[in-house]
Amino acid sequence: MISSLLVALVALLVAAKLGGALAERLGQPAVLGELLAGVAIGALPLLGVGGLAFVATDTSVEALAGLGVILLLFEVGLATRLADLMKVGLSALLVATIGVVVPMALGFLVGRWLLPDHHWFSALFLGATLCATSVGITARVLTDLGRVATPEGQIILGAAVIDDVMGLIVLAVMAGLAGGGAAASSGGAWASAGLVTAKAVLFIVGALVTGRALAPRLFRLASRLHGKGVIFTSALVTCFALAWAAEVVGLAPIVGAFAAGLVLEGVPFGELLPEGDRLEDLLMPLSSVLVPLFFVHMGAQVKLQELAGGSVLLALALTAAAIVGKQACGLAVVTRGADRLAVGLGMIPRGEVGLIFAGMGLTLKLDGQPLLSAGEFAAVVAMVLLTTVLTPPLLRWRLGGAAGVRAPT
Amino acid sequence: MISSLLVALVALLVAAKLGGALAERLGQPAVLGELLAGVAIGALPLLGVGGLAFVATDTSVEALAGLGVILLLFEVGLATRLADLMKVGLSALLVATIGVVVPMALGFLVGRWLLPDHHWFSALFLGATLCATSVGITARVLTDLGRVATPEGQIILGAAVIDDVMGLIVLAVMAGLAGGGAAASSGGAWASAGLVTAKAVLFIVGALVTGRALAPRLFRLASRLHGKGVIFTSALVTCFALAWAAEVVGLAPIVGAFAAGLVLEGVPFGELLPEGDRLEDLLMPLSSVLVPLFFVHMGAQVKLQELAGGSVLLALALTAAAIVGKQACGLAVVTRGADRLAVGLGMIPRGEVGLIFAGMGLTLKLDGQPLLSAGEFAAVVAMVLLTTVLTPPLLRWRLGGAAGVRAPT
């Protein structure tokens, strides 16, 4: 078993670093090259090279990639000051709300236009696949450009966390309505939406309030153990524990990891770590391996053959709705001096939540028909791929910064 | 899936760091505390606490732990100079040979004495479970004490690598003989032993010769990619690739990782890495998390209930044979000034290979009877546990050094 993991790591890491380096040479963020290198690995079986087909599905690789994106959001949380985040809180809330409602409405219209013989609920469901931003790509580009701590960066991150919660609420309502069929009791759906909201808000507020109160004391206690790497391990344990807690309440683990980064902002690592060490520097070797692994693995999971079965027009229309819909977000920015276009661009990438929606659409039935056909599912996958690949160059163009150089944040 | 991995990591890392710190406070190497903390976690189900029972069997945790011991041997290889290793080569070869033959003979005698009604081949098989040293424990203690680069450290490491190969040869012969039953064609068994030897020697010589010739050039090439963490990732890729190659030729992956460390000794990382970074320092955060994870996971896999079914006398006699047998190794040291007792103590720990032998003994049949009964298997497990737990304090006592302080090697 360890043998196949080693092969997968060698292949994915070599592909990630080559792809990343090539992208940077072309003036693009490394993450774009990593994604496309992953797509290339994923496409090898189509060329008759099947030896690496397992890397997209191996559970240990998946686990390491999952830790990679958790580490990324942890680092982004560490680079974020809670006070700065609060300052842009209203903008983030408005951006998230507009960013859920408008793309969903546009997606609904696309569905009604291109699939006129479908039930309106199918079109609404198609719209719902567009609502949640995938924060991984944007967080990575912001990190590469050294722009995490800017107002735009803070608004995007805050909005992405809020919109993760909103996506869950939409999911709860849609599943409740579809599960009950056309004659659904919408009361039950709304009650479960309320429960999701309450759990999410309680988790985030609870983690931040108790975490920031307890963390400095716990870390001082841990420092008295004097073991090798105790403080560094304690920081990782905090991250993993909150990521797990987030998943328990139904949120994405990366939301917990981001919260852990915010919590640890108040810990005086300068006093606790051996002289000269900074937590960010200790995390770097780990994340410089696992974070690219996440993105190249994400690319490898793209099934180009699935795209072939989809309607090109539907895919392009959905992508357009996804992009235009999130540009409306920019209008919701009330923070002075923040670049509205950059915020809109940063909200473009869609990912797991959209795919989860689409996957549910394949299985949920309305009047005996699945909500989404295989071709419509493929169109959603194409939308996720296109928004993901377009965001890095767009953000890079708008925010500038030194791609490939880690700015001191 | 990521959720259970996160819980496992939190539980194992907290247990490892607490156990390690406690051991160091008592003047013992951290690894002893990590092992016992793991045993405690593994025993929780016996106390009716079943929530963490999965950590011992979760494949993702196992994969991470496997990477941990690979990293440990990679670090040990990096701290080893090939020239120093060659200097003690004859001692290492003699130590390995004596360390395979004598414990096997003693184990055979124990079998004949305590199990007089068994076939002599069963007793020989019991003896074979004692032949291979588990280098992980010793390598870790040597690292903790800062004694990797001493003559004793080099002899133990060299002998452990050689004895891994010898263990494989014994395994090939025994399996060939047992497979053929009492009327086995021993010719086939010896041919397969010759094949195992040839593959192992070819791998080690080939990896070192071609690796040391190519690595500096490849790393200079990689440095021209200019990406974040390219050199660090390339070093890890070298380690994973050789670990994989070792497994392909039938050796343990850790032998490949150790070879990778030796190969990279010739690469001028001082010129290639950003100013002030050393490869060892970049590896440290990673290994300070994954290496303890390996040992606490190893402890968690101990099934105390299995020990209960074994004969205490057989377990103690096997342990005595295992310890006394390896002390004969000391007599084979021809390097001047090397501490013979320390070498003998360093060869004591038994691990995976012994357990693999014992597991095979449960399934191989001779005249319709399994070679080893469940009780005899349990005695072998107890021997592995006892030799593993006894080695750290014994080596610490003999070699001194600053436990818990990472000496500059």
PDB file of N, CA and C in Angstrom, chain B residues 272-302:
ATOM      1  N   LEU B 272      22.273  25.732  -3.222  1.00  0.00           N
ATOM      2  CA  LEU B 272      21.008  25.663  -3.953  1.00  0.00           C
ATOM      3  C   LEU B 272      19.833  26.239  -3.175  1.00  0.00           C
ATOM      4  N   LEU B 273      19.869  26.102  -1.850  1.00  0.00           N
ATOM      5  CA  LEU B 273      18.736  26.571  -1.050  1.00  0.00           C
ATOM      6  C   LEU B 273      18.873  28.062  -0.775  1.00  0.00           C
ATOM      7  N   PRO B 274      17.722  28.741  -0.551  1.00  0.00           N
ATOM      8  CA  PRO B 274      17.795  30.157  -0.190  1.00  0.00           C
ATOM      9  C   PRO B 274      18.693  30.335   1.032  1.00  0.00           C
ATOM     10  N   GLU B 275      19.299  31.485   1.108  1.00  0.00           N
ATOM     11  CA  GLU B 275      20.302  31.736   2.131  1.00  0.00           C
ATOM     12  C   GLU B 275      19.846  31.330   3.537  1.00  0.00           C
ATOM     13  N   GLY B 276      20.705  30.637   4.210  1.00  0.00           N
ATOM     14  CA  GLY B 276      20.419  30.299   5.606  1.00  0.00           C
ATOM     15  C   GLY B 276      19.628  29.016   5.783  1.00  0.00           C
ATOM     16  N   ASP B 277      18.965  28.534   4.733  1.00  0.00           N
ATOM     17  CA  ASP B 277      18.191  27.297   4.875  1.00  0.00           C
ATOM     18  C   ASP B 277      19.108  26.083   4.754  1.00  0.00           C
ATOM     19  N   ARG B 278      18.883  25.106   5.621  1.00  0.00           N
ATOM     20  CA  ARG B 278      19.568  23.831   5.490  1.00  0.00           C
ATOM     21  C   ARG B 278      18.501  22.767   5.283  1.00  0.00           C
ATOM     22  N   LEU B 279      18.802  21.743   4.478  1.00  0.00           N
ATOM     23  CA  LEU B 279      17.808  20.711   4.185  1.00  0.00           C
ATOM     24  C   LEU B 279      17.300  20.078   5.479  1.00  0.00           C
ATOM     25  N   GLU B 280      18.224  19.824   6.415  1.00  0.00           N
ATOM     26  CA  GLU B 280      17.842  19.204   7.687  1.00  0.00           C
ATOM     27  C   GLU B 280      16.825  20.073   8.432  1.00  0.00           C
ATOM     28  N   ASP B 281      17.023  21.405   8.389  1.00  0.00           N
ATOM     29  CA  ASP B 281      16.103  22.297   9.097  1.00  0.00           C
ATOM     30  C   ASP B 281      14.727  22.303   8.442  1.00  0.00           C
ATOM     31  N   LEU B 282      14.709  22.197   7.111  1.00  0.00           N
ATOM     32  CA  LEU B 282      13.428  22.185   6.410  1.00  0.00           C
ATOM     33  C   LEU B 282      12.682  20.877   6.677  1.00  0.00           C
ATOM     34  N   LEU B 283      13.437  19.784   6.858  1.00  0.00           N
ATOM     35  CA  LEU B 283      12.803  18.491   7.120  1.00  0.00           C
ATOM     36  C   LEU B 283      12.249  18.415   8.542  1.00  0.00           C
ATOM     37  N   MET B 284      12.836  19.178   9.443  1.00  0.00           N
ATOM     38  CA  MET B 284      12.532  19.039  10.857  1.00  0.00           C
ATOM     39  C   MET B 284      11.049  19.195  11.220  1.00  0.00           C
ATOM     40  N   PRO B 285      10.383  20.278  10.743  1.00  0.00           N
ATOM     41  CA  PRO B 285       8.957  20.394  11.118  1.00  0.00           C
ATOM     42  C   PRO B 285       8.164  19.176  10.656  1.00  0.00           C
ATOM     43  N   LEU B 286       8.453  18.719   9.445  1.00  0.00           N
ATOM     44  CA  LEU B 286       7.753  17.570   8.893  1.00  0.00           C
ATOM     45  C   LEU B 286       8.016  16.327   9.743  1.00  0.00           C
ATOM     46  N   SER B 287       9.292  16.089  10.051  1.00  0.00           N
ATOM     47  CA  SER B 287       9.619  14.860  10.775  1.00  0.00           C
ATOM     48  C   SER B 287       9.227  14.967  12.247  1.00  0.00           C
ATOM     49  N   SER B 288       9.199  16.180  12.801  1.00  0.00           N
ATOM     50  CA  SER B 288       8.825  16.287  14.215  1.00  0.00           C
ATOM     51  C   SER B 288       7.351  15.943  14.417  1.00  0.00           C
ATOM     52  N   VAL B 289       6.584  15.904  13.328  1.00  0.00           N
ATOM     53  CA  VAL B 289       5.182  15.494  13.415  1.00  0.00           C
ATOM     54  C   VAL B 289       5.017  14.034  12.987  1.00  0.00           C
ATOM     55  N   LEU B 290       5.608  13.676  11.836  1.00  0.00           N
ATOM     56  CA  LEU B 290       5.344  12.349  11.270  1.00  0.00           C
ATOM     57  C   LEU B 290       6.122  11.232  11.958  1.00  0.00           C
ATOM     58  N   VAL B 291       7.333  11.512  12.448  1.00  0.00           N
ATOM     59  CA  VAL B 291       8.120  10.453  13.088  1.00  0.00           C
ATOM     60  C   VAL B 291       7.465  10.002  14.402  1.00  0.00           C
ATOM     61  N   PRO B 292       7.112  10.933  15.305  1.00  0.00           N
ATOM     62  CA  PRO B 292       6.376  10.478  16.498  1.00  0.00           C
ATOM     63  C   PRO B 292       5.063   9.784  16.132  1.00  0.00           C
ATOM     64  N   LEU B 293       4.439  10.232  15.047  1.00  0.00           N
ATOM     65  CA  LEU B 293       3.198   9.576  14.618  1.00  0.00           C
ATOM     66  C   LEU B 293       3.458   8.101  14.317  1.00  0.00           C
ATOM     67  N   PHE B 294       4.592   7.815  13.678  1.00  0.00           N
ATOM     68  CA  PHE B 294       4.921   6.416  13.388  1.00  0.00           C
ATOM     69  C   PHE B 294       5.035   5.599  14.669  1.00  0.00           C
ATOM     70  N   PHE B 295       5.726   6.143  15.669  1.00  0.00           N
ATOM     71  CA  PHE B 295       5.976   5.343  16.866  1.00  0.00           C
ATOM     72  C   PHE B 295       4.722   5.202  17.726  1.00  0.00           C
ATOM     73  N   VAL B 296       3.930   6.258  17.814  1.00  0.00           N
ATOM     74  CA  VAL B 296       2.712   6.140  18.624  1.00  0.00           C
ATOM     75  C   VAL B 296       1.731   5.196  17.916  1.00  0.00           C
ATOM     76  N   HIS B 297       1.743   5.222  16.574  1.00  0.00           N
ATOM     77  CA  HIS B 297       0.889   4.319  15.806  1.00  0.00           C
ATOM     78  C   HIS B 297       1.372   2.879  15.969  1.00  0.00           C
ATOM     79  N   MET B 298       2.696   2.706  15.987  1.00  0.00           N
ATOM     80  CA  MET B 298       3.256   1.370  16.218  1.00  0.00           C
ATOM     81  C   MET B 298       2.798   0.832  17.579  1.00  0.00           C
ATOM     82  N   GLY B 299       2.834   1.696  18.585  1.00  0.00           N
ATOM     83  CA  GLY B 299       2.375   1.278  19.908  1.00  0.00           C
ATOM     84  C   GLY B 299       0.899   0.924  19.906  1.00  0.00           C
ATOM     85  N   ALA B 300       0.110   1.721  19.167  1.00  0.00           N
ATOM     86  CA  ALA B 300      -1.343   1.505  19.165  1.00  0.00           C
ATOM     87  C   ALA B 300      -1.710   0.181  18.515  1.00  0.00           C
ATOM     88  N   GLN B 301      -0.797  -0.372  17.721  1.00  0.00           N
ATOM     89  CA  GLN B 301      -1.109  -1.629  17.051  1.00  0.00           C
ATOM     90  C   GLN B 301      -0.863  -2.849  17.936  1.00  0.00           C
ATOM     91  N   VAL B 302      -0.234  -2.606  19.099  1.00  0.00           N
ATOM     92  CA  VAL B 302      -0.019  -3.729  20.027  1.00  0.00           C
ATOM     93  C   VAL B 302      -1.371  -4.162  20.577  1.00  0.00           C
TER      94      VAL B 302
END
